[in-house]
Amino acid sequence: MLEKMLKQRFFRLLSEYSQRKVSASEFAEAIEELAIHLADFSINEQDYSVLLRYFSFGLHRLKSYRMRFEQEKNTLLAFD
């Protein structure tokens, strides 16, 4: 279940962000795909504990990427 979430294009783009330039439209499309996936998943999943773990995992993943980006930004600013 969690592996399927990591394979979503949104999370792949986040992980590739430091390696290549990602356009805003790519992110927008990936967010739309993720939203559709999450909506489908939540409609089909009857166990709320599974939903909570799924959403918590995604939130944790986003926070870790945010921290990494902030660290990279601070490092770049320190060199300027």
Short mmCIF file of C-alpha atoms in Angstrom, two decimals:
data_model
loop_
_atom_site.label_atom_id
_atom_site.label_comp_id
_atom_site.label_asym_id
_atom_site.label_seq_id
_atom_site.Cartn_x
_atom_site.Cartn_y
_atom_site.Cartn_z
CA MET A 1 0.00 0.00 0.00
CA LEU A 2 2.67 2.54 1.00
CA GLU A 3 4.91 1.45 -1.86
CA LYS A 4 2.09 2.29 -4.26
CA MET A 5 1.88 5.77 -2.78
CA LEU A 6 5.63 6.32 -3.22
CA LYS A 7 5.28 5.38 -6.88
CA GLN A 8 2.87 8.26 -7.43
CA ARG A 9 4.37 10.80 -9.82
CA PHE A 10 4.11 13.59 -7.22
CA PHE A 11 6.51 11.86 -4.83
CA ARG A 12 8.82 10.82 -7.67
CA LEU A 13 9.03 14.45 -8.81
CA LEU A 14 9.83 15.57 -5.28
CA SER A 15 12.62 13.05 -5.01
CA GLU A 16 14.03 14.10 -8.42
CA TYR A 17 13.75 17.84 -7.74
CA SER A 18 17.40 18.30 -6.76
CA GLN A 19 18.57 16.35 -9.82
CA ARG A 20 16.58 18.14 -12.50
CA LYS A 21 14.38 21.17 -12.99
CA VAL A 22 10.69 20.32 -12.52
CA SER A 23 8.12 22.67 -14.01
CA ALA A 24 5.12 24.02 -12.15
CA SER A 25 2.82 22.35 -14.67
CA GLU A 26 4.45 18.97 -13.99
CA PHE A 27 3.86 19.46 -10.27
CA ALA A 28 0.26 20.58 -10.88
CA GLU A 29 -0.47 17.50 -12.98
CA ALA A 30 1.18 15.25 -10.41
CA ILE A 31 -0.84 16.82 -7.58
CA GLU A 32 -4.04 16.27 -9.54
CA GLU A 33 -3.10 12.61 -10.12
CA LEU A 34 -2.33 12.22 -6.41
CA ALA A 35 -5.67 13.80 -5.43
CA ILE A 36 -7.56 11.44 -7.75
CA HIS A 37 -5.62 8.47 -6.38
CA LEU A 38 -6.33 9.49 -2.78
CA ALA A 39 -10.02 10.05 -3.50
CA ASP A 40 -10.34 6.64 -5.20
CA PHE A 41 -8.43 4.98 -2.39
CA SER A 42 -10.55 6.58 0.33
CA ILE A 43 -13.80 5.60 -1.42
CA ASN A 44 -12.71 1.97 -1.77
CA GLU A 45 -11.08 1.57 1.65
CA GLN A 46 -13.50 0.80 4.47
CA ASP A 47 -10.95 0.51 7.27
CA TYR A 48 -10.36 4.01 8.65
CA SER A 49 -7.16 2.97 10.43
CA VAL A 50 -5.67 2.03 7.05
CA LEU A 51 -6.74 5.42 5.64
CA LEU A 52 -5.20 7.22 8.60
CA ARG A 53 -1.88 5.38 8.20
CA TYR A 54 -1.91 6.07 4.46
CA PHE A 55 -2.52 9.79 4.88
CA SER A 56 -0.09 10.04 7.81
CA PHE A 57 2.60 8.39 5.70
CA GLY A 58 2.04 10.88 2.87
CA LEU A 59 2.15 13.82 5.27
CA HIS A 60 5.35 12.54 6.87
CA ARG A 61 6.91 12.13 3.43
CA LEU A 62 5.98 15.71 2.48
CA LYS A 63 7.45 17.05 5.71
CA SER A 64 10.73 15.21 5.13
CA TYR A 65 11.00 16.66 1.60
CA ARG A 66 10.22 20.14 2.94
CA MET A 67 12.95 19.86 5.56
CA ARG A 68 15.42 18.68 2.92
CA PHE A 69 14.56 21.57 0.58
CA GLU A 70 14.88 24.11 3.38
CA GLN A 71 18.30 22.70 4.31
CA GLU A 72 19.44 22.90 0.68
CA LYS A 73 18.12 26.46 0.38
CA ASN A 74 19.91 27.51 3.57
CA THR A 75 23.12 25.92 2.34
CA LEU A 76 22.87 27.79 -0.96
CA LEU A 77 22.19 31.08 0.84
CA ALA A 78 25.22 30.55 3.05
CA PHE A 79 27.45 30.29 -0.03
CA ASP A 80 26.09 33.50 -1.62
#
